[in-house]
Amino acid sequence: MSETIIRHATERFRNTYHQGLIGKAGSRSALETPALILDLDRLELNIALMANHAATNNIALRPHAKSHKSVAIGRLQMQHGAVGLCCATLDEAETFLLGGIDNILITSPIAGDAKMAHLADLPITGQLALSLDSLEAANAVAEVARKTKRRIGIMVDIDPGIGRTGTANAVASVELALTVEKASHLEFLGVQFYDGMSQHIEKADARATATDSGYVILQNALDAIEQALGRKVKIVSGGGTGTIEQDIASGLFTEIQAGSYVFMDAQYHAVERPQSPKFHSSLFVQMMVISANQIGQVTVDAGLKHLAFDGGNPTIVSGAPEGSTYGYMGDEHGSISLPDEYSSLSHGTKIEGIIPHCDPTVNLFGYYHCVRGDMLVEIWPVDAAGKL
Amino acid sequence: MSETIIRHATERFRNTYHQGLIGKAGSRSALETPALILDLDRLELNIALMANHAATNNIALRPHAKSHKSVAIGRLQMQHGAVGLCCATLDEAETFLLGGIDNILITSPIAGDAKMAHLADLPITGQLALSLDSLEAANAVAEVARKTKRRIGIMVDIDPGIGRTGTANAVASVELALTVEKASHLEFLGVQFYDGMSQHIEKADARATATDSGYVILQNALDAIEQALGRKVKIVSGGGTGTIEQDIASGLFTEIQAGSYVFMDAQYHAVERPQSPKFHSSLFVQMMVISANQIGQVTVDAGLKHLAFDGGNPTIVSGAPEGSTYGYMGDEHGSISLPDEYSSLSHGTKIEGIIPHCDPTVNLFGYYHCVRGDMLVEIWPVDAAGKL
C-alpha cells in the first residue's frame, strides 16, 4: 500500500462511524474523541450578526478564513454578503479557490521563487489580491502576472507599529503604491492595516488608546498615497474581532477582516466590546475521561495535539461539575480538576470545553462535527487544515 | 468539487514542484517554505546508535512512533531490530498497521463505545497490545476481543507518581493483572511504566534522584504481581530518550520505548546523558524572510501553525548570522533578531532552525523533505499527521 493511501485510508473508520450518527437523538455525545464540535445555531447567529453590523455601519466585510479554514463556512459568509475572503497563505488561498470562492485577498507578503511558481499555478477565476510590503515582492509578482497574463490586485501593507509586516513609513508606502500603479499587470487596490497586537487588549479604554496611535500611522500613509496618486484610495482593509468598535469608529476603513467572531473563542470572549454585537461561543473540543484513578482529578484524551494553548486552557462547559478546570498534561492528555476534591468522574465520561484560540486549534482537526442541540447534524471537513 | 477532493487536491502544487527538485544539487534551499527538513544521514546514525546501544545492554527496543508518525521511519527502526513500535492512539495504530508494521503497543488507555468500535475495526495482523489502567477498560476490551475472535495483549499501566495514567498502587495493579489473566481473549503481557515528568530534567544527578523514587513504585508493583501470578512478568516496557541511562541501569526494564532520539530535538539536546550514545539533531524547520523593513530584525513565514512552542523556540543553525534568534510573532509569522542590530537579511532568504519539540511539530506537517547535505533526496509523508 502506498504511503499516500495509508494517510488517507486511516480516516475511514471515524468517517463511517460518524456518518452513521447523523440525525440520531443524543448523537453529540456518541462521537469518537477528541472531536471538534461546531454549534451551527450559534455559528449562523454570529455570521448574521456580523453581516448586519457591517451593513448597518456601511462598511464591507471580508472575513478572514484563517480562523475557520472551511469552504462551507466561507460560503455561508459569502451568502450573507461578504465581499470576499482573506487567506493567510497561498495554500489556504488554493483551498478556497478550488472551493469556488473567487474573491480572495492573501494578507501576508510572499517571497522567493517557489512561492512565485505556486502563485502562477493558482486556479484563479475571479479576483486575487496580495498584500505586499516591498518593491522586491511587487516586482516578482508583476513578473508572474505578466507571464500568466493575469491581472493581480495589490494592497500596500502598512505596519501599525508592530514590526511584523508592512511598510515602515509613509515614504515607503508611497514608493510601493507608485511602483504597483506603474506595473502593467498589477492593480493598486488600496492598503491593508492590521493591528494584531491590539486585538486581545481586554479593557475597552486601553484598547482605544492602543488603536488610536496606529490610526495616526494609517491616516498619514493614506494622505501621502492619495496625494501622490491624485485620487482617493479605493480599499482600506483591516481590523479584527477584538478592535471592530474602534476600527468602525475611526472612519478610516472601507472593509473589515474580522475572522474569529464566527467561533468567539475564549480569548476573544475576554475582550470588552460594549458597542458591538454579542457573539456566542460556537466551537468546542469534546474529550473523554480515559483514566480515573486519582481523587479529585481525572485524565482526558485531549492535549497539545488537539488544542493550541497560547490562548490559555479550554473553559469546561459540560460533562463535569461547574468549577471543573482543564490542565495541560502532554501531547495527548489533559487533566480535569474537580471542584469537590474528594469526587471523581466515570471512565468514558464526555466533557466539552470552549476552544481557547480558534485558528491554530482548528488546524489540528480534519473535521467539524456540526451539532444542533445534542444532535450531530452534519460533518464538514476543515479543508485547509495542515495547509502551510 | 466535493469537500474531500478539495482537501487533498491542494497538495498538488507543492508535491509536483518538490518532486522535480529531488536529486538536484542545492535543492534543499529551493523548497517552498515552511518545510520540515529531515537529514537522513543523521537520522540513520541515530537509529543505528540506539539499536546498537540497546543490543549491547541486552534490552529490547520498541520505539515510540508518536515522535515521527512515519511508516518509513518505523520500517527503518524495525530493520534495525526493534521488536515492535509504540503508538499513542488508535488512529496512529491504524496508520502503522495499514503500513505493514504488525507488532504495535498502544501506550495510552482507551475508553467508551466509539473507541471500542474502532478497536474492533483495526486491521490487526500480528500482535496488538494495549496499556490499560482500569477494570472497566479491561472488561470492555475483553468483550471486543471475544466478539472479534482475536487475542489482544494487555500491559498493566503503572502510575510513576505523575497522576496522568496508570494504576494508583500495587493492589490495583495486581487486581487488574489477575482480571486480564482470567479473561479468555486477553493475554497479560506485562507492565508499562513511563515517567514522563523526568524526561526533561537537564542535570543528570537531579534526574537520577527523580527516577529512583519512581523505580521503587515499579519494583513494588512487579513484586506484588509476580507473587500473585506465581511467575515472572514477561515484559516491562517504558523509559524514554531522556531517562535511558537510568532506565537501563535500574535493571527493571525488558524494553525501552524511546522515541525522540531519532530527531534529537532541542529539548532533548539540553538533557545531560554522559553514558548514552551521542545523538545528533536531524530535524529542522526551513523558513523564509518575507518582510525585511526593520533594522536588526526580519520576519519569517513560520509561526504557531508550523512549530509547537512548548519546548521553546527553534535554534537557528543556518541562513542567518551566528547569534540570530527566533521569536514568536503569531500563527504564521516569526521574527529573526540579528546579532548586529544595524543589519538585515534579504527578502527571500532561507533560514533553518532545530525543532524545539518534535512530536507536536511533526503533527503539523504533511511531509518530511529528506536531505543529504544540500540535496533533497526523498519526500516521505508524515502518515499519522493529524490522526487524533
XYZ file of N, CA, C and O in Angstrom, chain B residues 57-173:
468
model
N 23.301 -3.529 25.672
C 22.800 -3.600 27.045
C 21.755 -4.702 27.244
O 21.105 -4.762 28.284
N 21.591 -5.512 26.189
C 20.708 -6.673 26.291
C 19.277 -6.289 26.674
O 18.632 -6.919 27.521
N 18.799 -5.231 26.044
C 17.434 -4.765 26.309
C 16.741 -4.576 24.959
O 17.388 -4.207 23.976
N 15.455 -4.892 24.916
C 14.730 -4.746 23.650
C 14.372 -3.281 23.410
O 14.295 -2.483 24.349
N 14.163 -2.930 22.145
C 13.797 -1.554 21.780
C 12.443 -1.589 21.079
O 12.246 -2.344 20.119
N 11.497 -0.824 21.627
C 10.174 -0.673 20.993
C 9.955 0.828 20.836
O 9.313 1.477 21.674
N 10.487 1.431 19.786
C 10.458 2.903 19.663
C 9.038 3.451 19.630
O 8.138 2.819 19.075
N 8.882 4.634 20.212
C 7.562 5.269 20.179
C 7.399 6.006 18.862
O 8.160 6.925 18.556
N 6.375 5.603 18.100
C 6.127 6.188 16.779
C 5.418 7.524 16.852
O 5.295 8.206 15.826
N 4.931 7.936 18.041
C 4.288 9.250 18.146
C 5.284 10.363 17.865
O 4.901 11.469 17.520
N 6.574 10.089 18.009
C 7.576 11.109 17.726
C 7.660 11.412 16.236
O 7.827 12.553 15.842
N 7.599 10.364 15.412
C 7.823 10.589 13.972
C 6.576 10.396 13.109
O 6.497 10.942 12.030
N 5.609 9.590 13.550
C 4.346 9.400 12.822
C 4.570 8.957 11.375
O 3.742 9.238 10.502
N 5.682 8.268 11.118
C 6.071 7.935 9.745
C 6.297 6.435 9.587
O 7.110 5.835 10.308
N 5.588 5.832 8.650
C 5.769 4.398 8.377
C 7.197 4.136 7.881
O 7.818 3.144 8.271
N 7.742 5.023 7.059
C 9.102 4.826 6.528
C 10.118 4.769 7.674
O 11.013 3.905 7.679
N 9.998 5.665 8.640
C 10.944 5.660 9.765
C 10.700 4.442 10.652
O 11.643 3.795 11.127
N 9.427 4.078 10.846
C 9.112 2.877 11.617
C 9.726 1.629 10.993
O 10.276 0.771 11.688
N 9.679 1.555 9.686
C 10.269 0.396 8.990
C 11.784 0.358 9.189
O 12.359 -0.704 9.380
N 12.414 1.531 9.127
C 13.868 1.587 9.381
C 14.184 1.057 10.776
O 15.144 0.309 10.970
N 13.372 1.460 11.753
C 13.606 1.006 13.125
C 13.429 -0.508 13.236
O 14.212 -1.179 13.917
N 12.418 -1.037 12.550
C 12.196 -2.491 12.576
C 13.369 -3.225 11.895
O 13.815 -4.267 12.377
N 13.859 -2.654 10.786
C 15.014 -3.263 10.104
C 16.249 -3.282 11.004
O 17.115 -4.131 10.854
N 16.318 -2.338 11.931
C 17.441 -2.292 12.874
C 17.150 -3.087 14.146
O 17.802 -2.886 15.172
N 16.150 -3.951 14.110
C 15.965 -4.888 15.217
C 14.946 -4.509 16.271
O 14.840 -5.202 17.290
N 14.185 -3.429 16.056
C 13.145 -3.091 17.032
C 12.148 -4.254 17.120
O 11.851 -4.900 16.108
N 11.625 -4.531 18.337
C 10.696 -5.653 18.495
C 9.280 -5.283 18.051
O 8.427 -6.154 17.862
N 9.035 -4.024 17.904
C 7.721 -3.523 17.517
C 7.745 -2.016 17.717
O 8.808 -1.445 17.981
N 6.581 -1.387 17.564
C 6.503 0.057 17.772
C 5.444 0.368 18.826
O 4.527 -0.422 19.054
N 5.577 1.520 19.450
C 4.515 2.071 20.289
C 3.728 3.097 19.486
O 4.301 3.811 18.658
N 2.434 3.185 19.751
C 1.601 4.272 19.233
C 0.839 4.875 20.408
O 0.613 4.195 21.410
N 0.442 6.140 20.243
C -0.261 6.800 21.351
C -1.763 6.590 21.281
O -2.437 6.619 22.309
N -2.295 6.416 20.069
C -3.758 6.388 19.907
C -4.165 5.324 18.895
O -3.338 4.811 18.134
N -5.456 5.048 18.843
C -5.993 4.095 17.871
C -5.749 4.564 16.445
O -5.447 3.759 15.561
N -5.912 5.873 16.199
C -5.709 6.409 14.847
C -4.258 6.205 14.410
O -3.991 5.848 13.254
N -3.332 6.443 15.325
C -1.918 6.213 14.984
C -1.670 4.723 14.724
O -1.001 4.346 13.755
N -2.236 3.875 15.575
C -2.035 2.425 15.411
C -2.566 1.962 14.057
O -1.928 1.172 13.346
N -3.733 2.479 13.683
C -4.327 2.124 12.391
C -3.374 2.462 11.249
O -3.189 1.694 10.303
N -2.745 3.638 11.348
C -1.804 4.075 10.315
C -0.658 3.080 10.163
O -0.301 2.688 9.039
N -0.077 2.652 11.279
C 1.089 1.759 11.207
C 0.690 0.332 10.843
O 1.430 -0.363 10.143
N -0.488 -0.100 11.276
C -0.971 -1.426 10.870
C -1.191 -1.463 9.360
O -0.777 -2.411 8.683
N -1.815 -0.409 8.816
C -2.005 -0.336 7.358
C -0.656 -0.272 6.642
O -0.534 -0.702 5.501
N 0.357 0.267 7.320
C 1.695 0.366 6.738
C 2.509 -0.914 6.894
O 3.684 -0.941 6.529
N 1.896 -1.947 7.451
C 2.556 -3.246 7.481
C 3.404 -3.515 8.713
O 4.114 -4.523 8.778
N 3.371 -2.635 9.705
C 4.077 -2.904 10.964
C 3.099 -3.714 11.825
O 2.030 -3.206 12.183
N 3.404 -4.950 12.144
C 2.373 -5.810 12.730
C 2.572 -6.115 14.214
O 1.950 -7.025 14.740
N 3.408 -5.337 14.892
C 3.540 -5.507 16.334
C 3.471 -4.120 16.973
O 4.432 -3.354 16.947
N 2.303 -3.804 17.490
C 2.027 -2.436 17.978
C 1.526 -2.490 19.415
O 0.663 -3.295 19.756
N 2.067 -1.595 20.229
C 1.559 -1.378 21.591
C 0.984 0.029 21.659
O 1.690 1.004 21.365
N -0.288 0.134 22.025
C -0.904 1.451 22.229
C -0.698 1.824 23.691
O -1.152 1.118 24.585
N 0.018 2.934 23.909
C 0.545 3.210 25.252
C -0.387 4.009 26.155
O -0.048 4.268 27.308
N -1.531 4.437 25.639
C -2.456 5.227 26.450
C -3.779 4.475 26.539
O -4.224 3.886 25.556
N -4.424 4.457 27.722
C -5.662 3.680 27.846
C -6.777 4.215 26.948
O -6.802 5.402 26.610
N -7.695 3.339 26.575
C -8.849 3.761 25.786
C -10.114 3.516 26.610
O -10.093 2.775 27.591
N -11.192 4.154 26.190
C -12.463 4.021 26.916
C -13.603 4.331 25.963
O -13.405 4.940 24.912
N -14.803 3.904 26.325
C -16.012 4.335 25.625
C -16.364 3.499 24.408
O -15.521 2.854 23.798
N -17.647 3.556 24.025
C -18.168 2.733 22.933
C -17.490 3.019 21.594
O -17.191 2.109 20.829
N -17.274 4.306 21.278
C -16.723 4.653 19.966
C -15.317 4.080 19.819
O -14.967 3.518 18.773
N -14.500 4.212 20.858
C -13.127 3.696 20.751
C -13.121 2.162 20.740
O -12.277 1.558 20.064
N -14.055 1.539 21.446
C -14.112 0.072 21.395
C -14.523 -0.390 19.989
O -14.007 -1.383 19.476
N -15.455 0.345 19.370
C -15.846 0.002 17.996
C -14.662 0.186 17.044
O -14.449 -0.621 16.134
N -13.889 1.236 17.274
C -12.699 1.483 16.443
C -11.679 0.356 16.649
O -11.093 -0.151 15.689
N -11.474 -0.031 17.883
C -10.555 -1.139 18.187
C -10.980 -2.406 17.439
O -10.147 -3.096 16.828
N -12.287 -2.670 17.458
C -12.792 -3.880 16.786
C -12.539 -3.833 15.284
O -12.411 -4.860 14.627
N -12.440 -2.622 14.754
C -12.296 -2.429 13.303
C -10.839 -2.401 12.843
O -10.566 -2.393 11.639
N -9.885 -2.366 13.745
C -8.469 -2.233 13.348
C -8.017 -3.427 12.514
O -8.362 -4.562 12.811
N -7.210 -3.157 11.484
C -6.722 -4.231 10.601
C -5.530 -4.970 11.215
O -4.420 -4.908 10.701
N -5.786 -5.682 12.310
C -4.700 -6.352 13.041
C -4.273 -7.621 12.308
O -5.105 -8.438 11.950
N -2.971 -7.749 12.096
C -2.466 -8.999 11.506
C -1.574 -9.727 12.512
O -1.735 -10.911 12.736
N -0.653 -9.004 13.126
C 0.250 -9.642 14.084
C -0.233 -9.440 15.505
O -1.375 -9.742 15.828
N 0.629 -8.874 16.362
C 0.241 -8.667 17.752
C -0.115 -7.219 18.041
O 0.662 -6.312 17.766
N -1.311 -7.030 18.596
C -1.696 -5.721 19.096
C -1.790 -5.811 20.610
O -2.387 -6.748 21.146
N -1.196 -4.856 21.292
C -1.284 -4.801 22.752
C -1.760 -3.420 23.172
O -1.505 -2.423 22.486
N -2.473 -3.387 24.297
C -2.961 -2.123 24.857
C -2.437 -1.972 26.278
O -2.384 -2.956 27.020
N -2.094 -0.748 26.646
C -1.790 -0.449 28.041
C -3.049 0.081 28.692
O -3.635 1.054 28.206
N -3.481 -0.551 29.766
C -4.730 -0.167 30.432
C -4.474 0.059 31.912
O -3.503 -0.476 32.465
N -5.370 0.833 32.533
C -5.189 1.086 33.966
C -6.467 0.923 34.774
O -6.537 1.399 35.907
N -7.482 0.267 34.184
C -8.740 0.117 34.928
C -9.437 -1.190 34.562
O -9.281 -1.707 33.450
N -10.240 -1.682 35.491
C -11.027 -2.888 35.232
C -12.094 -2.622 34.181
O -12.393 -3.488 33.357
N -12.677 -1.409 34.189
C -13.692 -1.056 33.185
C -13.133 -1.247 31.780
O -13.767 -1.843 30.914
N -11.936 -0.688 31.556
C -11.335 -0.784 30.220
C -10.994 -2.232 29.894
O -11.230 -2.699 28.771
N -10.464 -2.970 30.860
C -10.094 -4.364 30.603
C -11.324 -5.178 30.218
O -11.282 -5.982 29.269
N -12.426 -4.966 30.911
C -13.650 -5.709 30.595
C -14.196 -5.326 29.224
O -14.658 -6.187 28.469
N -14.142 -4.049 28.898
C -14.642 -3.606 27.589
C -13.769 -4.159 26.462
O -14.281 -4.605 25.428
N -12.464 -4.147 26.650
C -11.553 -4.670 25.622
C -11.713 -6.192 25.490
O -11.680 -6.741 24.385
N -11.931 -6.867 26.615
C -12.145 -8.326 26.567
C -13.367 -8.658 25.721
O -13.376 -9.627 24.949
N -14.387 -7.831 25.842
C -15.620 -8.030 25.074
C -15.349 -7.842 23.569
O -15.841 -8.628 22.733
N -14.563 -6.827 23.222
C -14.181 -6.621 21.812
C -13.389 -7.828 21.309
O -13.636 -8.340 20.206
N -12.437 -8.295 22.108
C -11.591 -9.419 21.705
C -12.445 -10.676 21.480
O -12.263 -11.413 20.504
N -13.398 -10.893 22.394
C -14.278 -12.058 22.295
C -15.125 -11.980 21.027
O -15.193 -12.934 20.236
N -15.723 -10.800 20.790
C -16.606 -10.635 19.623
C -15.860 -10.754 18.306
O -16.398 -11.234 17.318
N -14.631 -10.221 18.278
C -13.874 -10.246 17.012
C -13.001 -11.498 16.916
O -12.253 -11.647 15.952
N -13.099 -12.367 17.915
C -12.337 -13.631 17.928
C -10.844 -13.398 17.748
O -10.162 -14.090 17.001
N -10.352 -12.341 18.422
C -8.919 -12.039 18.398
C -8.372 -12.187 19.809
O -9.107 -12.115 20.776
N -7.071 -12.289 19.884
C -6.400 -12.288 21.177
C -5.669 -10.944 21.283
O -4.893 -10.582 20.404
N -5.978 -10.175 22.306
C -5.356 -8.859 22.482
C -4.454 -8.888 23.707
O -4.867 -9.340 24.781
N -3.235 -8.439 23.528
C -2.281 -8.376 24.634
C -2.560 -7.170 25.518
O -2.955 -6.111 25.019
N -2.377 -7.332 26.806
C -2.619 -6.223 27.741
C -1.377 -5.990 28.608
O -0.787 -6.928 29.137
N -1.020 -4.717 28.718
C 0.030 -4.281 29.632
C -0.659 -3.494 30.750
O -1.494 -2.625 30.478
N -0.315 -3.789 31.991
C -0.858 -3.011 33.110
C -0.020 -1.738 33.239
O 1.199 -1.799 33.470
N -0.689 -0.606 33.047
C -0.002 0.692 33.105
C 0.125 1.122 34.563
O -0.866 1.138 35.302
N 1.329 1.447 34.977
C 1.602 1.812 36.379
C 1.948 3.293 36.474
O 2.835 3.781 35.770
N 1.234 4.006 37.329
C 1.481 5.445 37.517
C 2.799 5.655 38.267
O 2.943 5.227 39.401
N 3.775 6.345 37.623
C 5.052 6.580 38.318
C 4.995 7.736 39.305
O 6.045 8.228 39.726
N 3.769 8.158 39.658
C 3.628 9.256 40.608
C 3.269 10.571 39.943
O 3.324 11.630 40.567
N 2.883 10.479 38.668
C 2.523 11.675 37.895
C 1.032 11.982 38.028
O 0.617 13.136 37.973
N 0.226 10.950 38.188
C -1.226 11.145 38.250
C -1.842 11.367 36.889
O -2.910 11.978 36.775
N -1.185 10.916 35.820
C -1.752 11.098 34.469
C -2.513 9.832 34.073
O -3.717 9.875 33.893
N -1.811 8.736 33.881
C -2.477 7.449 33.693
C -1.739 6.441 34.573
O -0.649 6.708 35.069
N -2.336 5.265 34.712
C -1.689 4.195 35.469
C -2.443 3.856 36.739
O -3.148 4.700 37.303
N -2.271 2.619 37.167
C -2.883 2.196 38.427
C -2.229 2.967 39.561
O -1.034 3.265 39.523
N -3.043 3.263 40.585
C -2.580 4.157 41.646
C -1.709 3.457 42.672
O -0.946 4.109 43.383
N -1.792 2.119 42.762
C -0.998 1.407 43.773
C -0.847 -0.061 43.379
O -1.468 -0.526 42.404
N -0.046 -0.801 44.143
C 0.270 -2.186 43.804
C -0.961 -3.085 43.891
O -1.126 -4.014 43.085
N -1.851 -2.804 44.835
C -3.077 -3.613 44.980
C -3.920 -3.519 43.702
O -4.397 -4.531 43.170
N -4.077 -2.301 43.199
C -4.848 -2.101 41.965
C -4.146 -2.761 40.778
O -4.800 -3.323 39.879
N -2.818 -2.728 40.762
C -2.060 -3.360 39.666
C -2.296 -4.867 39.661
O -2.508 -5.478 38.607
